[in-house]
Amino acid sequence: MSRQFIISVLSEDRPGIIADITGAVYELGGDLAELNQSILCGYLTMILVAAFDTAMAATTLLARLEAINSPTRFDFIVREIEASPPCPEIGAPAKAYIMTAQGRNKKGLVHGVSSFCYRHNINILDLATTRTGDTYTMILQLDLTKVTAVADVRKELQHFAEQNGLQVLLQHHDLFKVTNEIPF
Amino acid sequence: MLRSDQILSTVEMIQKENLDVRTVTMGINLLDCRTANVQHTCRNIEERIRDKAGSFVETCNLVSRRLGIPVVNKRISITPIAFVGAGFDRDGFVELARCLDRAAISVGVDILGGFSAQVEKGMTATDREFILALPEALAVSDKVCASINIASSQKGINMDALAMLGRTVKDIAIRTSHQNGFGAAKFVVFCNQPGDNPFMAGAIHGLEEADTVLNIGVSGPGVVARALERLINNRKGNGSRLRLDEIAEEIKQTTFRVTRCGELVGRQVSEILGVSFGVVDLSLAPTPTIGDSVGEILQILGVDAIGAPGSTAILAMLNDAVKKGGLFASKTVGGLSGAFIPVMEDALLAEAVGRDELCLEKLEAMTCVCSVGLDMVAIPGSVDADTIAAIIADEMAIGMINNKTTAARIIPVPGKKAGEMVSFGGLFGSSPIMPVRNVGKSSRFIGWGGRMPAPIHSFKN
């Protein structure tokens, strides 16, 4: 019976983390499906999906991962997930937009922007933020599939930006794709 | 997934560096609108334009909003009107200009080009009537732009037409003297005029084109200037030497990105309207807006005065790099494609004229290596018709010999002298009036008439 697990990992970053984790999965006979990792302030976080042909238990998998001999501390979450449906194909939805917001750093900026998205039924596909000096920059890749009138969102976004002292731009993903990638 | 730095660099281009799609121009064939009389022909033309372009402006705005990039101008180009109005007289052509003006206003476009004729080898009786109609046609219309092709590398220069045009340019300016001769800013004389150029005043829908086509003009001098400043400052920061080939490469890559935006907008508009996509015209077309100047790029690249020795060489490199970057970015490239140096429309070029750093002769030399030619040059109203014709002749010869497009858009400003300011406002800009040397000394040359033969390298068959 095949089983599928989602594994979340947090560790101080160092060379060899991915080799360690995937090595443990390989040793147990697992097959990697999707993997995504990110590094922030010297910490690595990774989420991956592994499938097993055997009747693997989450506790066994977790125990093997915790047995990795590592100079850094690992925090794991292992959860069994439904084997199907398969993960959706990677690619931008038809109404993929990119929002950039810049302003003086203050508390609650990400919360404000993400709440705005939530209020307007906008799904955040990816979010990256940086702080340079006193300037806070947010870059959001958004799915506006459930938005019927983008023009209305723009209008309200402008109002939101003025209220919060932000410079906000909302532009179609295609524009960024064509200016940064060779294939159309 | 796009990287953050890629996203931010595109945002910078749009937000801070004046990146826009300068024009989406719909070319419309009017040849079959001709009927037995002028009034009926006018009705057909207005119907055709309303039918083809009724939702054109709205669609451009829709795509602009959807993508989040400005589309500055929405324009129409038409079949050169002398073909459409074959057999009509001067009054008939004036009526056609009125009708085109009404049509342009009714569909909401900024401007309409193609009040034009092609006479590089010879003039028909219709062509003569068309030329005679130009001063009144441009005075009674607001949106209509006119052009005429009087030379080509294949056929030579029609010197009879040229002689008429010196007088015509003056008459156009005089008919619009209450606007400082603004009519002449809507009239351009060409050598090797392309049939798919989306930029005004010289846009036409060439006879070789399909019924309806969309051509895109991208611009972005500001984007190029800022990219170069960044490159130069970065190198200063890390102390490594920057060389011209690296600068050319930066221009290429920047132009690539600018062109891709135009291509994207054009293809989406053409898909919605069901109109075939023509070309992207890869031009650096300045506007009077601060930071949107080709002159500024010349300064960034190393001349402290625009017009100083080195200006022509820099412009040659800029023009070439723009073409190379843009060609790979678009499936189909056409039109003029290169750097424009329209004096009145480029704040820094205009300032250079005011400081006597840029003279007519240097400007003419610079046109040998870039797109278009002597563009938006205001000269004293007192300059005689033959001198104007001779200035145009020099520009035509450059195009004819070098197998390139050249054009002359000269505005003899009525009642004004060299050094005085003239302003047309908006995208047409302003500048001091440029002095013309050796006025009145070319009449014997213009008086010959006839045809200047095509150069030897035109015989390639």
PDB file of N, CA and C in Angstrom, chain B residues 319-408:
ATOM      1  N   ASN B 319      22.110  53.739 -31.577  1.00  0.00           N
ATOM      2  CA  ASN B 319      21.137  53.303 -32.578  1.00  0.00           C
ATOM      3  C   ASN B 319      21.288  51.809 -32.891  1.00  0.00           C
ATOM      4  N   ASP B 320      22.534  51.399 -33.024  1.00  0.00           N
ATOM      5  CA  ASP B 320      22.814  50.008 -33.368  1.00  0.00           C
ATOM      6  C   ASP B 320      22.454  49.072 -32.210  1.00  0.00           C
ATOM      7  N   ALA B 321      22.792  49.480 -30.997  1.00  0.00           N
ATOM      8  CA  ALA B 321      22.504  48.634 -29.832  1.00  0.00           C
ATOM      9  C   ALA B 321      20.998  48.501 -29.624  1.00  0.00           C
ATOM     10  N   VAL B 322      20.268  49.580 -29.882  1.00  0.00           N
ATOM     11  CA  VAL B 322      18.804  49.538 -29.756  1.00  0.00           C
ATOM     12  C   VAL B 322      18.235  48.504 -30.727  1.00  0.00           C
ATOM     13  N   LYS B 323      18.722  48.532 -31.940  1.00  0.00           N
ATOM     14  CA  LYS B 323      18.229  47.561 -32.948  1.00  0.00           C
ATOM     15  C   LYS B 323      18.563  46.137 -32.533  1.00  0.00           C
ATOM     16  N   LYS B 324      19.802  45.915 -32.098  1.00  0.00           N
ATOM     17  CA  LYS B 324      20.226  44.555 -31.761  1.00  0.00           C
ATOM     18  C   LYS B 324      19.428  44.005 -30.592  1.00  0.00           C
ATOM     19  N   GLY B 325      19.197  44.825 -29.584  1.00  0.00           N
ATOM     20  CA  GLY B 325      18.429  44.359 -28.419  1.00  0.00           C
ATOM     21  C   GLY B 325      16.990  44.081 -28.781  1.00  0.00           C
ATOM     22  N   GLY B 326      16.433  44.955 -29.583  1.00  0.00           N
ATOM     23  CA  GLY B 326      15.016  44.838 -29.916  1.00  0.00           C
ATOM     24  C   GLY B 326      14.708  43.712 -30.881  1.00  0.00           C
ATOM     25  N   LEU B 327      15.624  43.460 -31.808  1.00  0.00           N
ATOM     26  CA  LEU B 327      15.352  42.451 -32.840  1.00  0.00           C
ATOM     27  C   LEU B 327      15.084  41.078 -32.251  1.00  0.00           C
ATOM     28  N   PHE B 328      15.801  40.732 -31.211  1.00  0.00           N
ATOM     29  CA  PHE B 328      15.634  39.413 -30.613  1.00  0.00           C
ATOM     30  C   PHE B 328      14.378  39.363 -29.739  1.00  0.00           C
ATOM     31  N   ALA B 329      13.915  40.548 -29.331  1.00  0.00           N
ATOM     32  CA  ALA B 329      12.788  40.581 -28.397  1.00  0.00           C
ATOM     33  C   ALA B 329      11.444  40.451 -29.093  1.00  0.00           C
ATOM     34  N   SER B 330      11.405  40.734 -30.369  1.00  0.00           N
ATOM     35  CA  SER B 330      10.123  40.767 -31.058  1.00  0.00           C
ATOM     36  C   SER B 330      10.125  39.779 -32.224  1.00  0.00           C
ATOM     37  N   LYS B 331       8.955  39.212 -32.476  1.00  0.00           N
ATOM     38  CA  LYS B 331       8.859  38.277 -33.604  1.00  0.00           C
ATOM     39  C   LYS B 331       8.986  39.036 -34.921  1.00  0.00           C
ATOM     40  N   THR B 332       8.396  40.225 -34.969  1.00  0.00           N
ATOM     41  CA  THR B 332       8.438  41.002 -36.208  1.00  0.00           C
ATOM     42  C   THR B 332       8.774  42.461 -35.893  1.00  0.00           C
ATOM     43  N   VAL B 333       9.839  42.910 -36.510  1.00  0.00           N
ATOM     44  CA  VAL B 333      10.301  44.271 -36.266  1.00  0.00           C
ATOM     45  C   VAL B 333      10.171  45.065 -37.559  1.00  0.00           C
ATOM     46  N   GLY B 334       9.833  46.327 -37.442  1.00  0.00           N
ATOM     47  CA  GLY B 334       9.706  47.131 -38.652  1.00  0.00           C
ATOM     48  C   GLY B 334       9.706  48.601 -38.332  1.00  0.00           C
ATOM     49  N   GLY B 335       9.037  49.360 -39.196  1.00  0.00           N
ATOM     50  CA  GLY B 335       8.932  50.798 -38.980  1.00  0.00           C
ATOM     51  C   GLY B 335      10.272  51.482 -39.106  1.00  0.00           C
ATOM     52  N   LEU B 336      10.556  52.363 -38.182  1.00  0.00           N
ATOM     53  CA  LEU B 336      11.775  53.153 -38.240  1.00  0.00           C
ATOM     54  C   LEU B 336      12.897  52.507 -37.445  1.00  0.00           C
ATOM     55  N   SER B 337      12.575  52.036 -36.250  1.00  0.00           N
ATOM     56  CA  SER B 337      13.500  51.275 -35.402  1.00  0.00           C
ATOM     57  C   SER B 337      14.890  51.894 -35.250  1.00  0.00           C
ATOM     58  N   GLY B 338      15.015  52.741 -34.266  1.00  0.00           N
ATOM     59  CA  GLY B 338      16.310  53.358 -33.946  1.00  0.00           C
ATOM     60  C   GLY B 338      16.100  54.507 -32.985  1.00  0.00           C
ATOM     61  N   ALA B 339      17.109  55.353 -32.858  1.00  0.00           N
ATOM     62  CA  ALA B 339      16.981  56.491 -31.949  1.00  0.00           C
ATOM     63  C   ALA B 339      16.479  57.712 -32.721  1.00  0.00           C
ATOM     64  N   PHE B 340      15.544  58.415 -32.121  1.00  0.00           N
ATOM     65  CA  PHE B 340      15.038  59.654 -32.728  1.00  0.00           C
ATOM     66  C   PHE B 340      15.745  60.849 -32.095  1.00  0.00           C
ATOM     67  N   ILE B 341      15.931  61.885 -32.879  1.00  0.00           N
ATOM     68  CA  ILE B 341      16.468  63.126 -32.298  1.00  0.00           C
ATOM     69  C   ILE B 341      15.581  64.320 -32.700  1.00  0.00           C
ATOM     70  N   PRO B 342      14.304  64.280 -32.305  1.00  0.00           N
ATOM     71  CA  PRO B 342      13.414  65.405 -32.616  1.00  0.00           C
ATOM     72  C   PRO B 342      13.687  66.555 -31.654  1.00  0.00           C
ATOM     73  N   VAL B 343      14.194  67.646 -32.173  1.00  0.00           N
ATOM     74  CA  VAL B 343      14.743  68.697 -31.305  1.00  0.00           C
ATOM     75  C   VAL B 343      13.709  69.225 -30.316  1.00  0.00           C
ATOM     76  N   MET B 344      12.534  69.612 -30.830  1.00  0.00           N
ATOM     77  CA  MET B 344      11.552  70.231 -29.925  1.00  0.00           C
ATOM     78  C   MET B 344      11.000  69.241 -28.903  1.00  0.00           C
ATOM     79  N   GLU B 345      10.988  67.966 -29.257  1.00  0.00           N
ATOM     80  CA  GLU B 345      10.388  66.970 -28.361  1.00  0.00           C
ATOM     81  C   GLU B 345      11.373  66.431 -27.333  1.00  0.00           C
ATOM     82  N   ASP B 346      12.616  66.863 -27.398  1.00  0.00           N
ATOM     83  CA  ASP B 346      13.639  66.370 -26.470  1.00  0.00           C
ATOM     84  C   ASP B 346      14.205  67.569 -25.728  1.00  0.00           C
ATOM     85  N   ALA B 347      13.892  67.666 -24.424  1.00  0.00           N
ATOM     86  CA  ALA B 347      14.232  68.871 -23.661  1.00  0.00           C
ATOM     87  C   ALA B 347      15.734  69.181 -23.721  1.00  0.00           C
ATOM     88  N   LEU B 348      16.561  68.147 -23.680  1.00  0.00           N
ATOM     89  CA  LEU B 348      18.010  68.419 -23.641  1.00  0.00           C
ATOM     90  C   LEU B 348      18.572  68.828 -24.993  1.00  0.00           C
ATOM     91  N   LEU B 349      17.999  68.263 -26.065  1.00  0.00           N
ATOM     92  CA  LEU B 349      18.412  68.711 -27.405  1.00  0.00           C
ATOM     93  C   LEU B 349      18.031  70.171 -27.587  1.00  0.00           C
ATOM     94  N   ALA B 350      16.814  70.502 -27.136  1.00  0.00           N
ATOM     95  CA  ALA B 350      16.347  71.889 -27.265  1.00  0.00           C
ATOM     96  C   ALA B 350      17.246  72.844 -26.478  1.00  0.00           C
ATOM     97  N   GLU B 351      17.636  72.421 -25.280  1.00  0.00           N
ATOM     98  CA  GLU B 351      18.532  73.261 -24.471  1.00  0.00           C
ATOM     99  C   GLU B 351      19.884  73.445 -25.183  1.00  0.00           C
ATOM    100  N   ALA B 352      20.357  72.369 -25.807  1.00  0.00           N
ATOM    101  CA  ALA B 352      21.649  72.451 -26.519  1.00  0.00           C
ATOM    102  C   ALA B 352      21.570  73.451 -27.668  1.00  0.00           C
ATOM    103  N   VAL B 353      20.405  73.513 -28.316  1.00  0.00           N
ATOM    104  CA  VAL B 353      20.212  74.513 -29.385  1.00  0.00           C
ATOM    105  C   VAL B 353      20.293  75.910 -28.776  1.00  0.00           C
ATOM    106  N   GLY B 354      19.635  76.083 -27.630  1.00  0.00           N
ATOM    107  CA  GLY B 354      19.628  77.389 -26.958  1.00  0.00           C
ATOM    108  C   GLY B 354      21.019  77.847 -26.567  1.00  0.00           C
ATOM    109  N   ARG B 355      21.895  76.896 -26.237  1.00  0.00           N
ATOM    110  CA  ARG B 355      23.265  77.253 -25.828  1.00  0.00           C
ATOM    111  C   ARG B 355      24.213  77.307 -27.021  1.00  0.00           C
ATOM    112  N   ASP B 356      23.653  77.149 -28.216  1.00  0.00           N
ATOM    113  CA  ASP B 356      24.448  77.184 -29.452  1.00  0.00           C
ATOM    114  C   ASP B 356      25.455  76.029 -29.520  1.00  0.00           C
ATOM    115  N   GLU B 357      25.146  74.947 -28.829  1.00  0.00           N
ATOM    116  CA  GLU B 357      26.031  73.780 -28.860  1.00  0.00           C
ATOM    117  C   GLU B 357      25.664  72.828 -30.008  1.00  0.00           C
ATOM    118  N   LEU B 358      24.405  72.895 -30.392  1.00  0.00           N
ATOM    119  CA  LEU B 358      23.913  71.992 -31.445  1.00  0.00           C
ATOM    120  C   LEU B 358      23.408  72.842 -32.608  1.00  0.00           C
ATOM    121  N   CYS B 359      24.083  72.702 -33.758  1.00  0.00           N
ATOM    122  CA  CYS B 359      23.684  73.492 -34.921  1.00  0.00           C
ATOM    123  C   CYS B 359      23.058  72.571 -35.968  1.00  0.00           C
ATOM    124  N   LEU B 360      22.460  73.171 -36.964  1.00  0.00           N
ATOM    125  CA  LEU B 360      21.752  72.409 -37.992  1.00  0.00           C
ATOM    126  C   LEU B 360      22.682  71.415 -38.699  1.00  0.00           C
ATOM    127  N   GLU B 361      23.908  71.853 -38.957  1.00  0.00           N
ATOM    128  CA  GLU B 361      24.841  70.992 -39.697  1.00  0.00           C
ATOM    129  C   GLU B 361      25.225  69.756 -38.884  1.00  0.00           C
ATOM    130  N   LYS B 362      25.430  69.956 -37.570  1.00  0.00           N
ATOM    131  CA  LYS B 362      25.785  68.800 -36.734  1.00  0.00           C
ATOM    132  C   LYS B 362      24.581  67.863 -36.605  1.00  0.00           C
ATOM    133  N   LEU B 363      23.419  68.462 -36.492  1.00  0.00           N
ATOM    134  CA  LEU B 363      22.200  67.657 -36.402  1.00  0.00           C
ATOM    135  C   LEU B 363      22.063  66.807 -37.671  1.00  0.00           C
ATOM    136  N   GLU B 364      22.341  67.420 -38.799  1.00  0.00           N
ATOM    137  CA  GLU B 364      22.270  66.693 -40.079  1.00  0.00           C
ATOM    138  C   GLU B 364      23.273  65.539 -40.090  1.00  0.00           C
ATOM    139  N   ALA B 365      24.474  65.798 -39.581  1.00  0.00           N
ATOM    140  CA  ALA B 365      25.486  64.729 -39.529  1.00  0.00           C
ATOM    141  C   ALA B 365      24.997  63.589 -38.649  1.00  0.00           C
ATOM    142  N   MET B 366      24.369  63.935 -37.547  1.00  0.00           N
ATOM    143  CA  MET B 366      23.885  62.893 -36.625  1.00  0.00           C
ATOM    144  C   MET B 366      22.775  62.049 -37.256  1.00  0.00           C
ATOM    145  N   THR B 367      22.018  62.666 -38.152  1.00  0.00           N
ATOM    146  CA  THR B 367      20.937  61.904 -38.787  1.00  0.00           C
ATOM    147  C   THR B 367      21.465  60.835 -39.752  1.00  0.00           C
ATOM    148  N   CYS B 368      22.761  60.918 -40.096  1.00  0.00           N
ATOM    149  CA  CYS B 368      23.344  59.881 -40.966  1.00  0.00           C
ATOM    150  C   CYS B 368      23.394  58.536 -40.264  1.00  0.00           C
ATOM    151  N   VAL B 369      23.368  58.545 -38.931  1.00  0.00           N
ATOM    152  CA  VAL B 369      23.592  57.291 -38.204  1.00  0.00           C
ATOM    153  C   VAL B 369      22.411  56.900 -37.319  1.00  0.00           C
ATOM    154  N   CYS B 370      21.311  57.636 -37.397  1.00  0.00           N
ATOM    155  CA  CYS B 370      20.186  57.261 -36.546  1.00  0.00           C
ATOM    156  C   CYS B 370      18.906  57.254 -37.375  1.00  0.00           C
ATOM    157  N   SER B 371      17.812  56.912 -36.706  1.00  0.00           N
ATOM    158  CA  SER B 371      16.529  56.868 -37.416  1.00  0.00           C
ATOM    159  C   SER B 371      16.058  58.259 -37.765  1.00  0.00           C
ATOM    160  N   VAL B 372      15.165  58.291 -38.680  1.00  0.00           N
ATOM    161  CA  VAL B 372      14.439  59.502 -39.069  1.00  0.00           C
ATOM    162  C   VAL B 372      15.379  60.546 -39.633  1.00  0.00           C
ATOM    163  N   GLY B 373      15.490  61.702 -39.013  1.00  0.00           N
ATOM    164  CA  GLY B 373      16.306  62.727 -39.649  1.00  0.00           C
ATOM    165  C   GLY B 373      16.153  64.043 -38.945  1.00  0.00           C
ATOM    166  N   LEU B 374      16.078  65.126 -39.730  1.00  0.00           N
ATOM    167  CA  LEU B 374      15.907  66.462 -39.146  1.00  0.00           C
ATOM    168  C   LEU B 374      14.465  66.560 -38.690  1.00  0.00           C
ATOM    169  N   ASP B 375      14.264  66.348 -37.407  1.00  0.00           N
ATOM    170  CA  ASP B 375      12.905  66.183 -36.916  1.00  0.00           C
ATOM    171  C   ASP B 375      12.563  67.271 -35.902  1.00  0.00           C
ATOM    172  N   MET B 376      11.423  67.895 -36.109  1.00  0.00           N
ATOM    173  CA  MET B 376      10.934  68.947 -35.217  1.00  0.00           C
ATOM    174  C   MET B 376      11.994  70.039 -35.008  1.00  0.00           C
ATOM    175  N   VAL B 377      12.468  70.563 -36.104  1.00  0.00           N
ATOM    176  CA  VAL B 377      13.461  71.637 -36.057  1.00  0.00           C
ATOM    177  C   VAL B 377      12.759  72.948 -36.392  1.00  0.00           C
ATOM    178  N   ALA B 378      12.726  73.854 -35.435  1.00  0.00           N
ATOM    179  CA  ALA B 378      12.117  75.168 -35.668  1.00  0.00           C
ATOM    180  C   ALA B 378      13.176  76.109 -36.221  1.00  0.00           C
ATOM    181  N   ILE B 379      12.852  76.751 -37.339  1.00  0.00           N
ATOM    182  CA  ILE B 379      13.797  77.691 -37.959  1.00  0.00           C
ATOM    183  C   ILE B 379      13.092  79.041 -38.123  1.00  0.00           C
ATOM    184  N   PRO B 380      13.841  80.103 -38.387  1.00  0.00           N
ATOM    185  CA  PRO B 380      13.193  81.415 -38.533  1.00  0.00           C
ATOM    186  C   PRO B 380      12.178  81.414 -39.686  1.00  0.00           C
ATOM    187  N   GLY B 381      11.076  82.124 -39.473  1.00  0.00           N
ATOM    188  CA  GLY B 381      10.032  82.194 -40.487  1.00  0.00           C
ATOM    189  C   GLY B 381      10.480  82.878 -41.762  1.00  0.00           C
ATOM    190  N   SER B 382      11.565  83.638 -41.666  1.00  0.00           N
ATOM    191  CA  SER B 382      12.023  84.397 -42.838  1.00  0.00           C
ATOM    192  C   SER B 382      12.812  83.541 -43.832  1.00  0.00           C
ATOM    193  N   VAL B 383      13.189  82.323 -43.443  1.00  0.00           N
ATOM    194  CA  VAL B 383      13.987  81.483 -44.359  1.00  0.00           C
ATOM    195  C   VAL B 383      13.152  81.196 -45.610  1.00  0.00           C
ATOM    196  N   ASP B 384      13.769  81.390 -46.782  1.00  0.00           N
ATOM    197  CA  ASP B 384      13.014  81.274 -48.038  1.00  0.00           C
ATOM    198  C   ASP B 384      12.730  79.819 -48.406  1.00  0.00           C
ATOM    199  N   ALA B 385      11.741  79.636 -49.279  1.00  0.00           N
ATOM    200  CA  ALA B 385      11.259  78.297 -49.648  1.00  0.00           C
ATOM    201  C   ALA B 385      12.370  77.447 -50.264  1.00  0.00           C
ATOM    202  N   ASP B 386      13.208  78.053 -51.103  1.00  0.00           N
ATOM    203  CA  ASP B 386      14.253  77.258 -51.761  1.00  0.00           C
ATOM    204  C   ASP B 386      15.289  76.755 -50.759  1.00  0.00           C
ATOM    205  N   THR B 387      15.582  77.576 -49.762  1.00  0.00           N
ATOM    206  CA  THR B 387      16.540  77.125 -48.735  1.00  0.00           C
ATOM    207  C   THR B 387      15.944  75.943 -47.958  1.00  0.00           C
ATOM    208  N   ILE B 388      14.654  76.052 -47.644  1.00  0.00           N
ATOM    209  CA  ILE B 388      13.993  74.938 -46.943  1.00  0.00           C
ATOM    210  C   ILE B 388      14.043  73.686 -47.822  1.00  0.00           C
ATOM    211  N   ALA B 389      13.743  73.856 -49.104  1.00  0.00           N
ATOM    212  CA  ALA B 389      13.775  72.704 -50.018  1.00  0.00           C
ATOM    213  C   ALA B 389      15.186  72.113 -50.071  1.00  0.00           C
ATOM    214  N   ALA B 390      16.194  72.962 -50.037  1.00  0.00           N
ATOM    215  CA  ALA B 390      17.572  72.474 -50.119  1.00  0.00           C
ATOM    216  C   ALA B 390      17.980  71.734 -48.839  1.00  0.00           C
ATOM    217  N   ILE B 391      17.493  72.228 -47.702  1.00  0.00           N
ATOM    218  CA  ILE B 391      17.759  71.505 -46.436  1.00  0.00           C
ATOM    219  C   ILE B 391      17.145  70.100 -46.528  1.00  0.00           C
ATOM    220  N   ILE B 392      15.919  70.056 -47.055  1.00  0.00           N
ATOM    221  CA  ILE B 392      15.244  68.755 -47.205  1.00  0.00           C
ATOM    222  C   ILE B 392      16.028  67.883 -48.198  1.00  0.00           C
ATOM    223  N   ALA B 393      16.524  68.495 -49.275  1.00  0.00           N
ATOM    224  CA  ALA B 393      17.270  67.738 -50.291  1.00  0.00           C
ATOM    225  C   ALA B 393      18.496  67.067 -49.682  1.00  0.00           C
ATOM    226  N   ASP B 394      19.217  67.794 -48.832  1.00  0.00           N
ATOM    227  CA  ASP B 394      20.399  67.210 -48.186  1.00  0.00           C
ATOM    228  C   ASP B 394      20.003  65.982 -47.359  1.00  0.00           C
ATOM    229  N   GLU B 395      18.901  66.125 -46.656  1.00  0.00           N
ATOM    230  CA  GLU B 395      18.452  65.028 -45.790  1.00  0.00           C
ATOM    231  C   GLU B 395      18.014  63.824 -46.635  1.00  0.00           C
ATOM    232  N   MET B 396      17.352  64.106 -47.739  1.00  0.00           N
ATOM    233  CA  MET B 396      16.902  63.028 -48.631  1.00  0.00           C
ATOM    234  C   MET B 396      18.114  62.290 -49.220  1.00  0.00           C
ATOM    235  N   ALA B 397      19.156  63.061 -49.552  1.00  0.00           N
ATOM    236  CA  ALA B 397      20.350  62.448 -50.144  1.00  0.00           C
ATOM    237  C   ALA B 397      21.005  61.487 -49.157  1.00  0.00           C
ATOM    238  N   ILE B 398      20.995  61.859 -47.899  1.00  0.00           N
ATOM    239  CA  ILE B 398      21.582  60.977 -46.868  1.00  0.00           C
ATOM    240  C   ILE B 398      20.839  59.641 -46.845  1.00  0.00           C
ATOM    241  N   GLY B 399      19.527  59.716 -46.880  1.00  0.00           N
ATOM    242  CA  GLY B 399      18.731  58.486 -46.860  1.00  0.00           C
ATOM    243  C   GLY B 399      18.923  57.664 -48.120  1.00  0.00           C
ATOM    244  N   MET B 400      18.911  58.351 -49.255  1.00  0.00           N
ATOM    245  CA  MET B 400      19.005  57.663 -50.546  1.00  0.00           C
ATOM    246  C   MET B 400      20.343  56.917 -50.659  1.00  0.00           C
ATOM    247  N   ILE B 401      21.433  57.587 -50.338  1.00  0.00           N
ATOM    248  CA  ILE B 401      22.758  56.982 -50.501  1.00  0.00           C
ATOM    249  C   ILE B 401      23.007  55.881 -49.473  1.00  0.00           C
ATOM    250  N   ASN B 402      22.477  56.060 -48.270  1.00  0.00           N
ATOM    251  CA  ASN B 402      22.761  55.104 -47.191  1.00  0.00           C
ATOM    252  C   ASN B 402      21.699  54.027 -47.030  1.00  0.00           C
ATOM    253  N   ASN B 403      20.787  53.927 -47.973  1.00  0.00           N
ATOM    254  CA  ASN B 403      19.729  52.907 -47.905  1.00  0.00           C
ATOM    255  C   ASN B 403      18.999  52.922 -46.578  1.00  0.00           C
ATOM    256  N   LYS B 404      18.654  54.066 -46.105  1.00  0.00           N
ATOM    257  CA  LYS B 404      17.950  54.154 -44.837  1.00  0.00           C
ATOM    258  C   LYS B 404      16.825  55.173 -44.943  1.00  0.00           C
ATOM    259  N   THR B 405      15.933  55.115 -43.948  1.00  0.00           N
ATOM    260  CA  THR B 405      14.892  56.126 -43.909  1.00  0.00           C
ATOM    261  C   THR B 405      15.466  57.424 -43.380  1.00  0.00           C
ATOM    262  N   THR B 406      15.166  58.506 -44.070  1.00  0.00           N
ATOM    263  CA  THR B 406      15.424  59.819 -43.475  1.00  0.00           C
ATOM    264  C   THR B 406      14.182  60.665 -43.697  1.00  0.00           C
ATOM    265  N   ALA B 407      14.039  61.668 -42.866  1.00  0.00           N
ATOM    266  CA  ALA B 407      12.865  62.524 -42.978  1.00  0.00           C
ATOM    267  C   ALA B 407      13.219  63.930 -42.557  1.00  0.00           C
ATOM    268  N   ALA B 408      12.398  64.862 -42.965  1.00  0.00           N
ATOM    269  CA  ALA B 408      12.594  66.248 -42.545  1.00  0.00           C
ATOM    270  C   ALA B 408      11.253  66.803 -42.088  1.00  0.00           C
TER     271      ALA B 408
END
